[in-house]
């Protein structure tokens, strides 16, 4: 039987790039990209794109059954910042969405479900440095609560029903293709985007705020490598993964060294408290031991690549605008 992949939240920061990578692996026709908004140009042409509201169990099951889905990457979620603005919606999308996916996987014998968890699963009582997987999990955000509950739900479906559910605790993700939306770590991406556009930036956390991060190519490798990992070698079902830890000032300096005219101010808002409740660095040794995880990008390598890619994009947009006579 051909492997057929369903991606939820396909048009988001991770989903867009993951869908493109999956099409390259499984074949364009075998990856069903889904979301609740219109498909971006980048994805629309290359393979099937469908509407899917993950909070509707009938839609989830119908889409999975009609398309003979064998693997699900479940990315549809409300992130931490937006979650605090609308906690009820955050619970609904994150918990009922995951429940519907796992129920479909159980009933229709889907081979594997991969879901991102987050450093938001940790809370203010968690040790802040080199935080291991198994530690105090008492988050104070609705997003974090749904992530802890989601990790446990994955484990429950694995132990009780044999669903091969696997999860990664992602730190902040830096990427250039699709901007993040509604997260606490979005400021890292915003700085590069603004700097390349020749604009200044007001950062919504303090200079000292330090968190773990991962560059998108590493994040995609982590998802694909976890999916391919030999199940018999997995001791955990949820893994920490990290690339580097950096303060908001470290990001601003890294941008400044490459774009000296960039200026950044720091005006913390409600997301400061969220950021302060998360670890400054996490320990990903279990992922390294159990399935060979190894990131490639540190802050410097990421900054070089990020700025080069954003500049390439600007050049393409400028050329297209010129050609269309706008
Ligand atoms: C967020 O900031 O909400 C996310 C995350 C760390 O899970 N980027």
mmCIF file of C-alpha atoms in Angstrom, residues 7-302:
data_model
loop_
_atom_site.group_PDB
_atom_site.id
_atom_site.type_symbol
_atom_site.label_atom_id
_atom_site.label_comp_id
_atom_site.label_asym_id
_atom_site.label_seq_id
_atom_site.Cartn_x
_atom_site.Cartn_y
_atom_site.Cartn_z
ATOM 1 C CA UNK A 7 -0.756 17.479 6.994
ATOM 2 C CA UNK A 8 -2.992 19.679 9.149
ATOM 3 C CA UNK A 9 -2.132 23.354 9.625
ATOM 4 C CA UNK A 10 -0.273 23.109 6.296
ATOM 5 C CA UNK A 11 -0.211 26.807 5.552
ATOM 6 C CA UNK A 12 1.458 27.831 8.826
ATOM 7 C CA UNK A 13 5.118 28.496 9.583
ATOM 8 C CA UNK A 14 6.165 24.826 9.810
ATOM 9 C CA UNK A 15 3.361 23.372 7.668
ATOM 10 C CA UNK A 16 4.260 25.192 4.445
ATOM 11 C CA UNK A 17 7.852 24.018 4.378
ATOM 12 C CA UNK A 18 7.073 20.566 5.760
ATOM 13 C CA UNK A 19 4.450 19.983 3.043
ATOM 14 C CA UNK A 20 7.025 20.822 0.347
ATOM 15 C CA UNK A 21 9.574 18.421 1.895
ATOM 16 C CA UNK A 22 6.966 15.658 2.238
ATOM 17 C CA UNK A 23 5.900 16.069 -1.409
ATOM 18 C CA UNK A 24 9.539 15.486 -2.358
ATOM 19 C CA UNK A 25 9.630 12.276 -0.298
ATOM 20 C CA UNK A 26 6.179 10.721 -0.845
ATOM 21 C CA UNK A 27 5.249 12.261 -4.230
ATOM 22 C CA UNK A 28 3.086 15.339 -4.848
ATOM 23 C CA UNK A 29 -0.211 13.448 -5.153
ATOM 24 C CA UNK A 30 0.356 11.532 -1.899
ATOM 25 C CA UNK A 31 0.559 14.508 0.442
ATOM 26 C CA UNK A 32 -2.765 16.153 1.307
ATOM 27 C CA UNK A 33 -2.181 19.700 2.561
ATOM 28 C CA UNK A 34 -5.034 21.001 4.719
ATOM 29 C CA UNK A 35 -5.917 24.156 6.608
ATOM 30 C CA UNK A 36 -8.842 26.514 7.179
ATOM 31 C CA UNK A 37 -7.529 29.403 5.045
ATOM 32 C CA UNK A 38 -6.979 29.601 1.253
ATOM 33 C CA UNK A 39 -3.842 27.764 0.105
ATOM 34 C CA UNK A 40 -0.757 29.925 -0.485
ATOM 35 C CA UNK A 41 0.554 30.101 -4.070
ATOM 36 C CA UNK A 42 3.631 28.133 -3.051
ATOM 37 C CA UNK A 43 1.548 25.038 -2.235
ATOM 38 C CA UNK A 44 -1.564 25.430 -4.359
ATOM 39 C CA UNK A 45 -0.037 24.346 -7.682
ATOM 40 C CA UNK A 46 2.114 21.432 -6.556
ATOM 41 C CA UNK A 47 -0.327 18.984 -4.942
ATOM 42 C CA UNK A 48 -3.744 18.526 -3.333
ATOM 43 C CA UNK A 49 -4.806 21.290 -0.920
ATOM 44 C CA UNK A 50 -8.076 20.827 0.989
ATOM 45 C CA UNK A 51 -10.124 22.686 3.581
ATOM 46 C CA UNK A 52 -10.032 20.952 6.976
ATOM 47 C CA UNK A 53 -11.277 22.196 10.337
ATOM 48 C CA UNK A 54 -9.643 19.791 12.801
ATOM 49 C CA UNK A 55 -12.251 20.555 15.465
ATOM 50 C CA UNK A 56 -14.886 18.788 13.328
ATOM 51 C CA UNK A 57 -14.493 15.012 13.857
ATOM 52 C CA UNK A 58 -16.554 14.126 10.784
ATOM 53 C CA UNK A 59 -14.388 16.249 8.491
ATOM 54 C CA UNK A 60 -11.195 14.738 9.914
ATOM 55 C CA UNK A 61 -12.370 11.148 9.501
ATOM 56 C CA UNK A 62 -13.905 11.681 6.050
ATOM 57 C CA UNK A 63 -10.759 13.298 4.702
ATOM 58 C CA UNK A 64 -8.477 10.607 6.151
ATOM 59 C CA UNK A 65 -10.645 7.725 4.902
ATOM 60 C CA UNK A 66 -11.332 9.149 1.421
ATOM 61 C CA UNK A 67 -7.622 9.762 0.908
ATOM 62 C CA UNK A 68 -6.456 6.427 2.419
ATOM 63 C CA UNK A 69 -4.164 8.277 4.817
ATOM 64 C CA UNK A 70 -1.339 6.268 6.415
ATOM 65 C CA UNK A 71 0.630 9.065 8.157
ATOM 66 C CA UNK A 72 -0.534 12.293 9.813
ATOM 67 C CA UNK A 73 1.548 15.354 10.651
ATOM 68 C CA UNK A 74 -0.826 17.255 12.915
ATOM 69 C CA UNK A 75 0.350 20.879 13.027
ATOM 70 C CA UNK A 76 -2.945 22.802 13.351
ATOM 71 C CA UNK A 77 -2.742 24.697 16.656
ATOM 72 C CA UNK A 78 -3.204 28.054 18.367
ATOM 73 C CA UNK A 79 0.181 29.273 19.684
ATOM 74 C CA UNK A 80 1.037 30.723 23.086
ATOM 75 C CA UNK A 81 0.421 34.456 22.536
ATOM 76 C CA UNK A 82 -2.882 34.004 20.705
ATOM 77 C CA UNK A 83 -3.780 31.287 23.208
ATOM 78 C CA UNK A 84 -3.655 33.807 26.050
ATOM 79 C CA UNK A 85 -5.849 36.217 24.053
ATOM 80 C CA UNK A 86 -8.438 33.458 23.488
ATOM 81 C CA UNK A 87 -7.857 30.534 25.889
ATOM 82 C CA UNK A 88 -11.183 28.846 25.083
ATOM 83 C CA UNK A 89 -10.411 28.685 21.371
ATOM 84 C CA UNK A 90 -6.886 27.493 22.175
ATOM 85 C CA UNK A 91 -8.294 24.577 24.188
ATOM 86 C CA UNK A 92 -10.856 23.761 21.495
ATOM 87 C CA UNK A 93 -8.424 23.721 18.556
ATOM 88 C CA UNK A 94 -5.456 22.167 20.345
ATOM 89 C CA UNK A 95 -7.238 19.527 22.419
ATOM 90 C CA UNK A 96 -10.281 18.614 20.348
ATOM 91 C CA UNK A 97 -8.183 18.806 17.181
ATOM 92 C CA UNK A 98 -5.655 16.308 18.555
ATOM 93 C CA UNK A 99 -8.399 14.078 19.974
ATOM 94 C CA UNK A 100 -10.114 13.937 16.560
ATOM 95 C CA UNK A 101 -6.826 13.079 14.858
ATOM 96 C CA UNK A 102 -5.986 10.323 17.353
ATOM 97 C CA UNK A 103 -9.510 8.879 17.221
ATOM 98 C CA UNK A 104 -9.322 8.752 13.425
ATOM 99 C CA UNK A 105 -5.887 7.114 13.678
ATOM 100 C CA UNK A 106 -7.229 4.529 16.143
ATOM 101 C CA UNK A 107 -10.398 3.720 14.192
ATOM 102 C CA UNK A 108 -8.878 3.670 10.706
ATOM 103 C CA UNK A 109 -5.513 2.155 11.608
ATOM 104 C CA UNK A 110 -3.420 5.127 10.478
ATOM 105 C CA UNK A 111 0.219 3.987 10.737
ATOM 106 C CA UNK A 112 1.688 7.038 12.473
ATOM 107 C CA UNK A 113 0.791 10.413 13.976
ATOM 108 C CA UNK A 114 3.477 13.095 14.498
ATOM 109 C CA UNK A 115 2.592 16.193 16.539
ATOM 110 C CA UNK A 116 4.704 19.106 17.693
ATOM 111 C CA UNK A 117 4.691 19.768 21.398
ATOM 112 C CA UNK A 118 6.584 22.782 22.724
ATOM 113 C CA UNK A 119 8.871 24.191 25.403
ATOM 114 C CA UNK A 120 5.565 25.720 26.562
ATOM 115 C CA UNK A 121 4.930 22.362 28.272
ATOM 116 C CA UNK A 122 7.404 23.576 30.916
ATOM 117 C CA UNK A 123 6.440 26.197 33.467
ATOM 118 C CA UNK A 124 7.917 28.634 35.996
ATOM 119 C CA UNK A 125 8.732 25.798 38.462
ATOM 120 C CA UNK A 126 10.717 23.821 35.883
ATOM 121 C CA UNK A 127 14.547 23.996 36.131
ATOM 122 C CA UNK A 128 15.632 26.712 33.668
ATOM 123 C CA UNK A 129 18.912 25.343 32.277
ATOM 124 C CA UNK A 130 19.495 22.132 30.283
ATOM 125 C CA UNK A 131 15.957 21.121 31.111
ATOM 126 C CA UNK A 132 15.479 17.365 30.582
ATOM 127 C CA UNK A 133 12.358 15.662 29.126
ATOM 128 C CA UNK A 134 11.180 14.242 32.417
ATOM 129 C CA UNK A 135 10.836 17.133 34.840
ATOM 130 C CA UNK A 136 8.214 19.400 36.458
ATOM 131 C CA UNK A 137 5.476 20.130 33.882
ATOM 132 C CA UNK A 138 3.260 22.829 35.386
ATOM 133 C CA UNK A 139 2.728 25.392 32.595
ATOM 134 C CA UNK A 140 0.831 28.605 33.312
ATOM 135 C CA UNK A 141 -0.454 29.265 29.771
ATOM 136 C CA UNK A 142 -3.442 27.608 28.095
ATOM 137 C CA UNK A 143 -1.165 26.691 25.173
ATOM 138 C CA UNK A 144 1.258 24.975 27.565
ATOM 139 C CA UNK A 145 -1.572 23.141 29.316
ATOM 140 C CA UNK A 146 -2.816 21.804 25.956
ATOM 141 C CA UNK A 147 0.726 20.712 25.109
ATOM 142 C CA UNK A 148 1.169 18.708 28.333
ATOM 143 C CA UNK A 149 -2.309 17.200 27.969
ATOM 144 C CA UNK A 150 -1.568 16.478 24.285
ATOM 145 C CA UNK A 151 1.671 14.669 25.129
ATOM 146 C CA UNK A 152 -0.213 12.525 27.647
ATOM 147 C CA UNK A 153 -3.034 11.870 25.178
ATOM 148 C CA UNK A 154 -0.497 10.682 22.577
ATOM 149 C CA UNK A 155 1.025 8.329 25.140
ATOM 150 C CA UNK A 156 -2.410 7.065 26.164
ATOM 151 C CA UNK A 157 -3.369 6.255 22.563
ATOM 152 C CA UNK A 158 -0.042 4.531 22.100
ATOM 153 C CA UNK A 159 -0.258 2.392 25.233
ATOM 154 C CA UNK A 160 -3.968 1.565 25.078
ATOM 155 C CA UNK A 161 -4.548 1.326 21.321
ATOM 156 C CA UNK A 162 -1.094 0.914 19.792
ATOM 157 C CA UNK A 163 -1.310 4.180 17.800
ATOM 158 C CA UNK A 164 2.272 5.080 16.819
ATOM 159 C CA UNK A 165 2.024 8.667 18.104
ATOM 160 C CA UNK A 166 5.314 10.601 18.390
ATOM 161 C CA UNK A 167 5.961 14.166 19.455
ATOM 162 C CA UNK A 168 8.708 16.816 19.547
ATOM 163 C CA UNK A 169 8.968 19.609 22.084
ATOM 164 C CA UNK A 170 9.918 22.417 19.738
ATOM 165 C CA UNK A 171 11.633 25.570 20.999
ATOM 166 C CA UNK A 172 11.136 28.847 19.070
ATOM 167 C CA UNK A 173 11.420 28.184 15.326
ATOM 168 C CA UNK A 174 13.230 30.692 13.105
ATOM 169 C CA UNK A 175 12.345 30.585 9.392
ATOM 170 C CA UNK A 176 12.059 32.776 6.307
ATOM 171 C CA UNK A 177 9.365 31.163 4.131
ATOM 172 C CA UNK A 178 6.145 31.672 6.099
ATOM 173 C CA UNK A 179 6.026 33.986 9.087
ATOM 174 C CA UNK A 180 4.904 32.569 12.428
ATOM 175 C CA UNK A 181 1.612 33.773 13.888
ATOM 176 C CA UNK A 182 0.663 34.355 17.481
ATOM 177 C CA UNK A 183 3.656 32.822 19.253
ATOM 178 C CA UNK A 184 5.875 34.240 21.997
ATOM 179 C CA UNK A 185 9.102 33.466 20.109
ATOM 180 C CA UNK A 186 7.965 35.282 16.928
ATOM 181 C CA UNK A 187 10.197 38.281 17.753
ATOM 182 C CA UNK A 188 13.266 36.350 16.596
ATOM 183 C CA UNK A 189 11.842 35.988 13.079
ATOM 184 C CA UNK A 190 10.431 39.538 13.077
ATOM 185 C CA UNK A 191 13.884 41.066 13.679
ATOM 186 C CA UNK A 192 15.376 39.494 10.528
ATOM 187 C CA UNK A 193 12.318 40.280 8.385
ATOM 188 C CA UNK A 194 12.276 43.936 9.461
ATOM 189 C CA UNK A 195 16.048 44.351 9.127
ATOM 190 C CA UNK A 196 16.106 42.994 5.554
ATOM 191 C CA UNK A 197 13.148 45.260 4.677
ATOM 192 C CA UNK A 198 15.212 48.236 5.945
ATOM 193 C CA UNK A 199 12.925 48.829 8.917
ATOM 194 C CA UNK A 200 13.546 49.140 12.648
ATOM 195 C CA UNK A 201 11.877 46.817 15.162
ATOM 196 C CA UNK A 202 10.273 47.070 18.585
ATOM 197 C CA UNK A 203 10.799 43.768 20.353
ATOM 198 C CA UNK A 204 8.042 42.626 22.746
ATOM 199 C CA UNK A 205 10.385 40.924 25.247
ATOM 200 C CA UNK A 206 13.362 42.369 27.159
ATOM 201 C CA UNK A 207 16.944 42.217 25.867
ATOM 202 C CA UNK A 208 17.915 39.637 28.522
ATOM 203 C CA UNK A 209 15.102 37.210 27.659
ATOM 204 C CA UNK A 210 16.848 33.969 26.703
ATOM 205 C CA UNK A 211 15.134 30.969 25.115
ATOM 206 C CA UNK A 212 16.065 27.892 23.081
ATOM 207 C CA UNK A 213 15.617 28.073 19.275
ATOM 208 C CA UNK A 214 15.823 25.917 16.174
ATOM 209 C CA UNK A 215 16.278 26.939 12.526
ATOM 210 C CA UNK A 216 13.632 25.543 10.168
ATOM 211 C CA UNK A 217 15.868 23.129 8.189
ATOM 212 C CA UNK A 218 16.780 21.474 11.500
ATOM 213 C CA UNK A 219 13.138 21.473 12.643
ATOM 214 C CA UNK A 220 12.050 19.725 9.421
ATOM 215 C CA UNK A 221 14.861 17.169 9.756
ATOM 216 C CA UNK A 222 13.780 16.512 13.334
ATOM 217 C CA UNK A 223 10.186 15.785 12.260
ATOM 218 C CA UNK A 224 11.230 13.529 9.376
ATOM 219 C CA UNK A 225 13.927 11.712 11.343
ATOM 220 C CA UNK A 226 11.594 11.106 14.270
ATOM 221 C CA UNK A 227 9.019 9.712 11.842
ATOM 222 C CA UNK A 228 11.608 7.357 10.321
ATOM 223 C CA UNK A 229 13.064 6.273 13.677
ATOM 224 C CA UNK A 230 12.928 2.566 14.531
ATOM 225 C CA UNK A 231 10.022 2.261 16.982
ATOM 226 C CA UNK A 232 11.706 -0.567 18.905
ATOM 227 C CA UNK A 233 14.546 1.822 19.829
ATOM 228 C CA UNK A 234 12.277 4.541 21.232
ATOM 229 C CA UNK A 235 12.169 4.767 25.015
ATOM 230 C CA UNK A 236 10.295 8.079 24.913
ATOM 231 C CA UNK A 237 7.331 9.195 22.790
ATOM 232 C CA UNK A 238 7.985 12.929 23.325
ATOM 233 C CA UNK A 239 11.453 14.430 22.757
ATOM 234 C CA UNK A 240 13.201 17.720 23.481
ATOM 235 C CA UNK A 241 15.042 19.154 20.455
ATOM 236 C CA UNK A 242 17.081 22.349 20.351
ATOM 237 C CA UNK A 243 19.584 24.123 18.111
ATOM 238 C CA UNK A 244 20.935 26.995 20.202
ATOM 239 C CA UNK A 245 19.904 29.313 23.038
ATOM 240 C CA UNK A 246 19.993 33.074 22.522
ATOM 241 C CA UNK A 247 18.774 36.217 24.239
ATOM 242 C CA UNK A 248 16.728 38.812 22.365
ATOM 243 C CA UNK A 249 19.854 41.026 22.493
ATOM 244 C CA UNK A 250 21.925 38.199 20.942
ATOM 245 C CA UNK A 251 19.506 38.129 17.988
ATOM 246 C CA UNK A 252 19.582 41.928 17.609
ATOM 247 C CA UNK A 253 23.425 41.866 17.717
ATOM 248 C CA UNK A 254 23.608 39.046 15.181
ATOM 249 C CA UNK A 255 21.380 41.059 12.831
ATOM 250 C CA UNK A 256 23.342 44.265 13.511
ATOM 251 C CA UNK A 257 26.672 42.658 12.661
ATOM 252 C CA UNK A 258 25.228 41.834 9.228
ATOM 253 C CA UNK A 259 22.961 44.870 8.740
ATOM 254 C CA UNK A 260 24.600 47.714 10.745
ATOM 255 C CA UNK A 261 21.775 50.208 10.093
ATOM 256 C CA UNK A 262 19.201 47.953 11.812
ATOM 257 C CA UNK A 263 17.898 49.379 15.072
ATOM 258 C CA UNK A 264 15.928 47.501 17.707
ATOM 259 C CA UNK A 265 14.088 48.748 20.779
ATOM 260 C CA UNK A 266 12.721 46.613 23.585
ATOM 261 C CA UNK A 267 9.216 47.189 24.952
ATOM 262 C CA UNK A 268 7.966 44.064 26.736
ATOM 263 C CA UNK A 269 4.240 43.281 26.571
ATOM 264 C CA UNK A 270 2.099 40.421 27.976
ATOM 265 C CA UNK A 271 4.316 37.851 26.247
ATOM 266 C CA UNK A 272 7.231 38.690 28.587
ATOM 267 C CA UNK A 273 5.636 36.687 31.408
ATOM 268 C CA UNK A 274 5.088 33.755 29.066
ATOM 269 C CA UNK A 275 8.729 33.824 27.919
ATOM 270 C CA UNK A 276 9.939 34.023 31.537
ATOM 271 C CA UNK A 277 7.973 30.899 32.406
ATOM 272 C CA UNK A 278 9.964 28.806 29.856
ATOM 273 C CA UNK A 279 13.475 27.293 30.159
ATOM 274 C CA UNK A 280 16.521 29.155 28.849
ATOM 275 C CA UNK A 281 18.033 25.963 27.460
ATOM 276 C CA UNK A 282 16.858 22.386 27.063
ATOM 277 C CA UNK A 283 18.623 19.025 27.049
ATOM 278 C CA UNK A 284 18.023 17.009 23.873
ATOM 279 C CA UNK A 285 20.340 14.085 24.644
ATOM 280 C CA UNK A 286 17.521 11.520 24.620
ATOM 281 C CA UNK A 287 16.684 12.427 21.005
ATOM 282 C CA UNK A 288 20.395 12.172 20.132
ATOM 283 C CA UNK A 289 20.676 8.743 21.774
ATOM 284 C CA UNK A 290 17.371 7.216 20.659
ATOM 285 C CA UNK A 291 17.171 8.330 17.010
ATOM 286 C CA UNK A 292 20.413 10.120 16.186
ATOM 287 C CA UNK A 293 19.183 13.730 16.350
ATOM 288 C CA UNK A 294 21.862 16.346 15.602
ATOM 289 C CA UNK A 295 21.126 19.963 14.617
ATOM 290 C CA UNK A 296 23.286 21.794 12.041
ATOM 291 C CA UNK A 297 22.586 25.487 12.662
ATOM 292 C CA UNK A 298 23.837 27.690 15.509
ATOM 293 C CA UNK A 299 22.953 31.387 15.852
ATOM 294 C CA UNK A 300 25.677 32.524 13.427
ATOM 295 C CA UNK A 301 25.016 29.949 10.691
ATOM 296 C CA UNK A 302 21.283 30.540 11.012
#
